[in-house]
Coordinates of C-alpha atoms in Angstrom, one line a residue:
R1 CA 43.2 -29.0 48.9
G2 CA 44.5 -25.8 48.2
R3 CA 43.3 -26.1 44.2
L4 CA 41.4 -22.3 44.5
I5 CA 43.2 -19.8 42.7
Y6 CA 40.0 -17.3 43.8
S7 CA 37.2 -16.9 45.4
G8 CA 35.2 -13.6 44.9
T9 CA 32.0 -11.8 43.5
L10 CA 32.0 -9.9 39.7
V11 CA 29.6 -6.8 39.3
H12 CA 28.5 -6.6 35.6
S13 CA 26.2 -5.6 33.7
Y14 CA 23.7 -7.9 32.5
P15 CA 20.8 -7.8 29.6
Y16 CA 16.9 -7.1 30.5
C17 CA 14.5 -7.2 28.5
W18 CA 12.6 -4.3 27.9
R19 CA 8.8 -5.2 27.9
S20 CA 9.0 -7.4 30.8
E21 CA 11.8 -6.2 32.8
T22 CA 13.1 -9.8 33.0
P23 CA 16.7 -11.2 32.7
L24 CA 18.1 -12.6 29.1
I25 CA 20.6 -15.3 28.8
Y26 CA 22.8 -15.2 26.6
K27 CA 24.1 -18.0 25.5
A28 CA 25.3 -19.9 22.0
V29 CA 23.5 -21.6 19.9
P30 CA 23.8 -23.6 16.3
S31 CA 23.1 -21.7 13.4
W32 CA 22.8 -21.3 9.5
F33 CA 24.5 -18.2 7.8
V34 CA 24.6 -17.0 4.7
A35 CA 27.9 -16.4 3.7
V36 CA 27.6 -12.1 3.0
E37 CA 31.5 -12.0 3.6
A38 CA 31.8 -13.4 -0.2
I39 CA 29.8 -10.9 -1.8
K40 CA 31.1 -7.8 0.4
E41 CA 32.7 -6.0 -2.3
K42 CA 29.5 -6.6 -4.7
I43 CA 27.4 -5.3 -2.1
L44 CA 30.1 -2.4 -1.2
A45 CA 29.2 -1.1 -4.9
N46 CA 26.0 -1.5 -5.2
N47 CA 25.4 0.6 -2.2
L48 CA 27.1 3.5 -4.3
K49 CA 25.0 3.4 -7.2
T50 CA 22.0 3.8 -4.7
R51 CA 20.8 7.7 -3.6
W52 CA 19.4 7.7 0.1
V53 CA 17.7 11.7 1.9
P54 CA 19.9 12.2 4.1
E55 CA 23.0 11.2 2.8
Y56 CA 25.3 10.7 5.4
V57 CA 23.0 8.2 6.5
Q58 CA 24.1 6.0 3.1
M59 CA 28.1 7.1 3.2
K60 CA 28.9 7.0 7.6
R61 CA 26.1 5.2 9.1
F62 CA 25.3 2.1 6.5
H63 CA 28.7 1.9 4.5
N64 CA 30.2 1.2 8.0
W65 CA 28.5 -1.0 8.4
L66 CA 28.4 -2.8 5.3
Q67 CA 32.1 -3.0 5.6
D68 CA 32.3 -4.8 9.3
A69 CA 29.5 -6.9 7.4
R70 CA 29.7 -10.8 9.0
D71 CA 28.4 -13.8 8.0
W72 CA 24.7 -13.7 8.2
A73 CA 22.7 -15.9 11.0
V74 CA 19.4 -16.5 9.2
S75 CA 18.1 -19.7 11.1
R76 CA 15.9 -18.7 14.4
N77 CA 15.1 -21.5 17.0
R78 CA 11.3 -20.8 17.9
Y79 CA 8.0 -22.1 16.3
F80 CA 6.5 -20.0 14.1
G81 CA 8.4 -18.2 11.1
T82 CA 8.9 -19.8 7.8
P83 CA 10.9 -23.4 8.0
L84 CA 14.5 -23.4 6.8
P85 CA 14.4 -25.9 3.7
I86 CA 17.2 -28.3 4.6
W87 CA 16.8 -31.3 5.0
T88 CA 19.6 -33.1 7.1
N89 CA 20.5 -36.6 8.8
D90 CA 22.8 -37.2 11.6
Q91 CA 25.8 -38.9 8.7
G92 CA 26.2 -35.3 7.5
E93 CA 24.0 -36.0 4.2
I94 CA 22.6 -32.1 3.8
K95 CA 19.9 -31.1 0.9
V96 CA 18.9 -27.7 0.7
V97 CA 15.2 -27.4 -1.3
G98 CA 14.1 -25.0 -3.7
S99 CA 10.6 -25.4 -4.3
V100 CA 7.7 -27.3 -3.9
A101 CA 7.7 -29.7 -7.0
E102 CA 11.8 -30.4 -5.9
L103 CA 10.6 -31.6 -2.1
E104 CA 7.9 -34.0 -4.1
A105 CA 10.6 -35.2 -6.0
L106 CA 12.5 -36.5 -4.1
S107 CA 10.0 -37.2 -1.6
G108 CA 7.0 -38.5 -3.2
V109 CA 5.2 -36.0 -1.1
R110 CA 3.2 -33.1 -1.8
V111 CA 2.9 -30.2 0.1
S112 CA 0.8 -27.4 -0.6
D113 CA 0.7 -25.4 2.8
L114 CA 4.4 -24.6 3.8
H115 CA 4.2 -24.1 7.6
R116 CA 6.5 -26.4 9.9
E117 CA 3.4 -28.5 10.8
F118 CA 3.4 -29.6 7.5
V119 CA 6.5 -29.7 6.2
D120 CA 8.1 -31.2 9.1
P121 CA 6.9 -35.3 9.0
V122 CA 8.0 -35.1 5.6
T123 CA 11.3 -37.4 4.8
I124 CA 13.4 -37.4 2.1
P125 CA 15.4 -40.8 1.4
S126 CA 19.2 -41.6 2.1
E127 CA 20.9 -41.3 -1.6
K128 CA 23.9 -42.4 0.6
G129 CA 21.8 -45.5 2.6
G130 CA 21.9 -44.1 6.0
D131 CA 18.8 -43.3 7.6
P132 CA 15.8 -40.4 5.9
L133 CA 16.9 -37.0 5.5
R134 CA 14.2 -34.9 8.0
R135 CA 13.5 -30.8 8.1
V136 CA 16.5 -28.6 11.0
D137 CA 14.4 -27.5 13.5
E138 CA 15.4 -23.5 12.2
V139 CA 12.8 -20.8 10.8
F140 CA 14.1 -18.1 8.9
D141 CA 15.1 -14.8 10.3
C142 CA 11.8 -13.1 9.6
W143 CA 14.3 -10.5 8.3
F144 CA 15.7 -12.7 5.9
E145 CA 11.9 -12.6 3.8
S146 CA 11.3 -8.8 4.4
G147 CA 14.7 -8.3 3.0
S148 CA 12.9 -11.1 0.2
M149 CA 10.4 -8.9 0.2
P150 CA 10.7 -7.7 -3.8
Y151 CA 10.9 -10.7 -5.3
G152 CA 9.0 -12.9 -2.5
Q153 CA 5.2 -10.9 -3.7
W154 CA 5.8 -12.4 -7.5
H155 CA 6.1 -15.4 -6.9
Y156 CA 9.4 -15.3 -8.3
P157 CA 10.9 -17.0 -9.6
F158 CA 8.8 -19.6 -10.2
E159 CA 6.0 -16.2 -11.9
N160 CA 6.4 -13.0 -12.8
K161 CA 10.2 -13.6 -13.8
D162 CA 10.9 -11.0 -16.4
L163 CA 8.2 -8.4 -14.3
V164 CA 10.0 -8.2 -11.6
E165 CA 13.9 -8.6 -13.3
R166 CA 12.4 -5.1 -15.7
N167 CA 11.1 -3.5 -12.5
L168 CA 14.4 -3.8 -10.2
P169 CA 15.4 -2.1 -8.9
A170 CA 12.5 0.0 -7.1
D171 CA 11.7 3.9 -7.0
F172 CA 12.6 4.3 -3.3
I173 CA 12.1 3.3 0.1
A174 CA 11.4 4.8 2.9
E175 CA 11.9 3.7 6.3
G176 CA 13.4 4.5 10.1
L177 CA 17.0 5.1 10.8
D178 CA 17.0 2.2 13.2
Q179 CA 16.9 -0.2 9.5
T180 CA 20.3 0.2 8.1
R181 CA 21.4 -2.8 9.7
G182 CA 17.8 -3.8 9.6
W183 CA 15.5 -4.0 5.9
F184 CA 18.2 -1.5 4.1
Y185 CA 20.8 -4.0 5.2
T186 CA 18.2 -7.3 4.0
L187 CA 17.3 -5.8 0.9
M188 CA 21.1 -5.0 -0.7
V189 CA 22.1 -8.3 0.8
I190 CA 19.7 -10.7 -1.5
S191 CA 19.8 -8.4 -3.9
S192 CA 23.4 -7.8 -4.4
A193 CA 23.3 -12.0 -4.0
L194 CA 21.0 -12.7 -6.6
F195 CA 21.3 -10.4 -9.0
D196 CA 24.4 -8.2 -8.5
R197 CA 22.5 -4.6 -8.3
P198 CA 20.8 -2.8 -5.6
A199 CA 17.1 -3.6 -4.1
F200 CA 16.5 0.4 -4.6
S201 CA 17.5 3.5 -6.1
N202 CA 16.7 5.7 -4.0
C203 CA 15.9 5.4 -0.1
I204 CA 14.9 8.1 2.4
V205 CA 15.9 7.7 6.3
S206 CA 13.1 9.1 9.2
G207 CA 14.7 9.6 12.3
L208 CA 12.8 8.3 15.2
V209 CA 10.0 9.5 17.0
L210 CA 10.3 9.9 21.1
A211 CA 8.0 10.3 23.7
S212 CA 8.7 14.4 25.5
D213 CA 11.1 13.1 27.0
G214 CA 13.7 11.7 25.0
K215 CA 12.8 7.5 25.7
K216 CA 11.4 5.1 23.0
M217 CA 7.4 5.6 23.6
S218 CA 6.4 2.7 25.8
K219 CA 2.6 1.8 26.1
R220 CA 3.8 -0.4 29.2
L221 CA 4.8 3.4 30.8
K222 CA 2.1 5.6 28.6
N223 CA 4.5 8.2 28.3
Y224 CA 3.2 10.0 25.5
P225 CA -0.5 11.2 24.6
D226 CA -3.1 8.5 23.2
I227 CA -3.0 9.8 19.5
M228 CA -6.8 9.8 18.9
H229 CA -7.3 11.8 21.3
V230 CA -4.6 14.2 19.5
V231 CA -6.4 13.9 15.6
N232 CA -9.9 14.5 17.1
E233 CA -7.7 18.4 19.1
Y234 CA -6.5 19.5 16.2
G235 CA -7.0 16.9 13.4
A236 CA -5.0 14.8 11.5
D237 CA -3.3 17.3 9.2
A238 CA -2.0 18.8 12.1
I239 CA 0.0 15.6 12.5
R240 CA 1.5 15.1 9.7
L241 CA 2.7 18.4 9.2
Y242 CA 3.9 19.0 12.2
M243 CA 6.2 15.2 12.0
L244 CA 7.2 16.5 8.1
N245 CA 8.8 19.5 9.3
S246 CA 10.2 18.5 12.4
P247 CA 13.8 16.7 12.2
A248 CA 12.3 12.8 12.2
V249 CA 12.7 14.4 7.7
R250 CA 15.7 14.3 8.7
A251 CA 16.5 11.3 10.1
D252 CA 17.0 13.1 13.6
N253 CA 15.2 11.8 16.4
L254 CA 11.7 13.8 17.6
R255 CA 10.2 14.2 20.3
F256 CA 7.1 14.3 20.3
S257 CA 4.5 16.8 22.0
A258 CA 1.1 17.2 21.5
T259 CA 1.8 21.5 22.7
G260 CA 3.7 21.4 18.9
V261 CA 1.3 19.9 16.7
R262 CA -1.0 22.8 18.4
D263 CA 1.4 25.8 17.4
I264 CA 0.6 24.2 13.9
V265 CA -2.9 24.7 14.4
K266 CA -2.0 28.6 15.8
D267 CA 0.7 29.3 13.4
V268 CA 0.0 27.8 10.2
F269 CA -3.2 26.9 9.4
L270 CA -5.3 29.2 11.0
P271 CA -3.8 32.2 9.1
W272 CA -4.0 29.8 6.5
F273 CA -7.5 29.9 7.2
N274 CA -7.5 33.6 7.5
A275 CA -6.0 34.3 3.8
Y276 CA -9.1 31.9 2.2
R277 CA -11.5 33.7 4.3
F278 CA -11.0 36.9 4.1
F279 CA -9.9 36.6 0.2
V280 CA -14.3 35.2 0.2
Q281 CA -15.2 38.1 2.4
S282 CA -13.4 40.4 0.4
A283 CA -14.8 38.8 -3.0
R284 CA -18.3 38.7 -1.8
L285 CA -17.7 42.8 -1.8
L286 CA -17.0 43.4 -4.9
N287 CA -21.4 42.3 -5.8
K288 CA -20.6 40.6 -8.7
R289 CA -19.0 37.5 -9.2
L290 CA -14.9 37.3 -10.0
Q291 CA -13.8 36.0 -12.8
P292 CA -9.7 34.3 -12.4
D293 CA -7.4 35.1 -14.9
V294 CA -6.5 32.2 -15.9
G295 CA -4.8 33.5 -19.0
G296 CA -2.1 34.5 -17.6
L297 CA -1.9 37.8 -14.6
K298 CA -1.0 41.8 -15.5
S299 CA -0.3 43.7 -12.4
S300 CA 1.9 46.9 -11.8
N301 CA 1.6 46.7 -8.4
T302 CA 5.0 45.9 -6.6
M303 CA 3.1 43.6 -4.5
D304 CA 1.4 41.4 -6.8
V305 CA 4.6 41.5 -8.6
W306 CA 7.0 40.5 -5.1
I307 CA 3.9 37.2 -4.1
L308 CA 3.6 36.2 -7.8
A309 CA 7.4 35.4 -8.1
S310 CA 7.3 33.8 -4.6
T311 CA 4.9 31.5 -5.6
Q312 CA 5.8 30.7 -8.9
S313 CA 10.5 30.3 -8.0
L314 CA 8.5 27.9 -5.0
I315 CA 6.7 26.1 -7.2
Q316 CA 10.0 25.2 -9.2
F317 CA 11.8 25.1 -5.8
V318 CA 9.6 22.1 -4.7
R319 CA 9.8 20.1 -7.5
T320 CA 13.2 19.9 -7.3
E321 CA 13.3 19.1 -4.1
M322 CA 10.5 16.6 -3.9
A323 CA 12.7 15.2 -6.6
A324 CA 15.4 14.9 -5.1
Y325 CA 13.1 13.1 -2.5
R326 CA 14.2 15.7 0.1
L327 CA 11.0 16.7 2.0
Y328 CA 12.8 18.7 4.6
T329 CA 14.0 21.6 2.2
V330 CA 10.3 21.9 1.1
V331 CA 7.7 22.2 3.5
P332 CA 10.0 25.0 5.2
R333 CA 9.2 26.6 2.1
L334 CA 5.8 26.2 1.7
L335 CA 5.1 27.4 5.7
K336 CA 7.3 30.5 4.5
L337 CA 5.1 31.3 1.1
I338 CA 1.7 31.4 3.4
D339 CA 3.7 32.8 6.4
D340 CA 4.7 35.9 3.5
L341 CA 0.7 36.3 2.1
T342 CA -0.4 36.5 5.2
N343 CA 1.4 38.7 7.0
W344 CA 2.9 41.0 4.5
F345 CA 0.7 40.5 1.4
I346 CA -2.8 41.1 2.6
R347 CA -1.8 42.9 5.9
F348 CA 0.0 45.8 3.5
N349 CA -3.1 45.3 0.7
R350 CA -6.2 44.9 3.0
K351 CA -7.7 48.3 1.8
R352 CA -6.9 47.6 -1.8
L353 CA -8.5 43.9 -1.3
K354 CA -11.6 46.0 0.1
G355 CA -11.9 48.4 -2.5
H356 CA -10.8 51.8 -1.2
D357 CA -8.7 52.2 -4.7
G358 CA -11.5 51.4 -6.4
V359 CA -13.4 48.3 -8.1
G360 CA -10.4 47.6 -11.2
E361 CA -7.2 47.9 -8.3
A362 CA -9.4 45.6 -6.0
E363 CA -10.2 42.9 -8.7
T364 CA -6.9 42.7 -9.8
S365 CA -5.7 42.6 -6.2
L366 CA -8.2 39.4 -5.8
R367 CA -7.2 37.7 -8.9
V368 CA -4.0 38.0 -7.8
L369 CA -5.1 36.5 -4.1
Y370 CA -6.4 33.7 -5.7
D371 CA -4.2 32.7 -7.8
V372 CA -2.0 32.4 -5.2
L373 CA -4.2 30.3 -2.7
L374 CA -5.0 27.8 -5.3
T375 CA -1.5 27.3 -6.2
I376 CA -0.6 27.5 -2.1
T377 CA -4.0 24.2 -1.7
I378 CA -3.0 22.2 -3.8
A379 CA 1.0 22.5 -3.7
M380 CA 0.0 22.0 0.3
A381 CA -2.4 18.9 -1.3
P382 CA 0.3 16.1 0.1
F383 CA 1.3 17.7 3.4
T384 CA -2.5 18.7 4.5
P385 CA -4.5 16.4 2.6
F386 CA -8.1 17.0 4.0
L387 CA -7.8 21.4 4.5
A388 CA -6.4 21.6 1.7
D389 CA -9.7 19.8 -0.2
A390 CA -12.0 21.7 2.3
M391 CA -10.3 24.8 0.9
Y392 CA -10.1 23.3 -2.8
Q393 CA -14.3 22.8 -3.1
N394 CA -14.9 26.0 -2.7
L395 CA -12.1 28.0 -4.4
K396 CA -12.3 26.1 -7.8
R397 CA -16.6 27.2 -7.3
I398 CA -15.1 30.1 -9.7
L399 CA -13.0 28.3 -12.3
P400 CA -14.7 27.5 -15.4
K401 CA -15.9 23.8 -15.6
T402 CA -13.3 22.4 -17.7
L403 CA -10.6 23.1 -14.8
Q404 CA -12.7 21.9 -11.9
Q405 CA -11.5 18.9 -10.4
D406 CA -13.9 16.2 -8.2
S407 CA -10.7 16.7 -5.5
V408 CA -7.3 19.2 -5.1
H409 CA -6.0 15.2 -5.5
F410 CA -6.8 14.5 -9.1
C411 CA -5.4 18.2 -9.9
M412 CA -1.6 18.0 -11.2
F413 CA 0.8 20.5 -9.0
P414 CA 0.8 22.9 -10.9
E415 CA 3.9 24.6 -13.6
A416 CA 6.2 27.2 -12.9
K417 CA 4.9 30.0 -14.7
Q418 CA 8.5 31.4 -15.9
E419 CA 6.7 35.0 -16.8
F420 CA 6.9 35.9 -13.2
F421 CA 9.9 35.3 -12.3
N422 CA 11.5 38.1 -10.6
A423 CA 14.6 37.3 -8.7
R424 CA 15.1 41.0 -8.1
I425 CA 12.2 42.2 -5.9
E426 CA 11.7 38.3 -4.2

């Protein structure tokens, strides 16, 4: 009848599930919301009470997300999940139930299991003579549960109320960059709504670990190496140090490569172990038991003064940076000291360490080398726990029994010795 105005084909992008590569259907469904916009100013203020590493994630990415925050749809239309504690009827009556005891008081039914198959049959009589109130079909968004973790794990507020409120906020949390719209966000929203304070004081943000081609790691595509093969080939410590010395600790993406793990073994572990082995071999050449100078080393040799000063300034630097949660500055400095020790101190002192300049010079230089090796081993323990402990088990044997620990991980992190500082010679 001439009523059709236009007939044609529109080509447009369509969402696909990246797991199954099947089309997704987006459709509007009724949802239950938390009124985030009503407390947005509280959330923004609480964000400023926290410290993030790196800082730009807090002040740019996360702050911008909070500024544009909309009311949070906390309901999901699926079977498995924590049931929303909302009862309603066709007449528009609504009851939001706050506890098992309250549900029992309203319904006369005591439930001990909060899975929906036990909760859904429970009805609440209408106070206005209407139909019985039944629980809504929806379950909680699982991010609501993860954001409630600091309190839910202690069964707050029914138990441990003082404990939870006294220990809030947590000292630090750590997660990936994608959690600025996930866990970091839900933690901040719920703690702001309940307590008007942040859930954490410090937030360490890591980047995403991608396949070597820059794509998301996928079991289906098998675009990454078998991690157990990499562990068996190069060791867990090598993977750990590779990750800690990568863009991932600066909240940037890392393209994982087994070659990079191999390079850690080649460029760091082998020189470090060779320095340790060289010390052991040189100490045996003395034909007497080497006694470390636990009271304080003294040497006028320029190389000794330099390596001791470098070691102690490193300890002070690590303490300062770790207190600020800046992992990305610490590991490069530790690796530089290992490089200085192997490529400079030992290389230029090889003959002296072997006794060519006399037994006295050999003993002094070996004590210095021992002190530096032991300090590096203890300092590296959090980053390379297995290799550090293996070295410590042998190095500790010449320490007095009172100073020996069963493991390097029982040793306190060294305090910087101010008497060795020498900025001029460094």
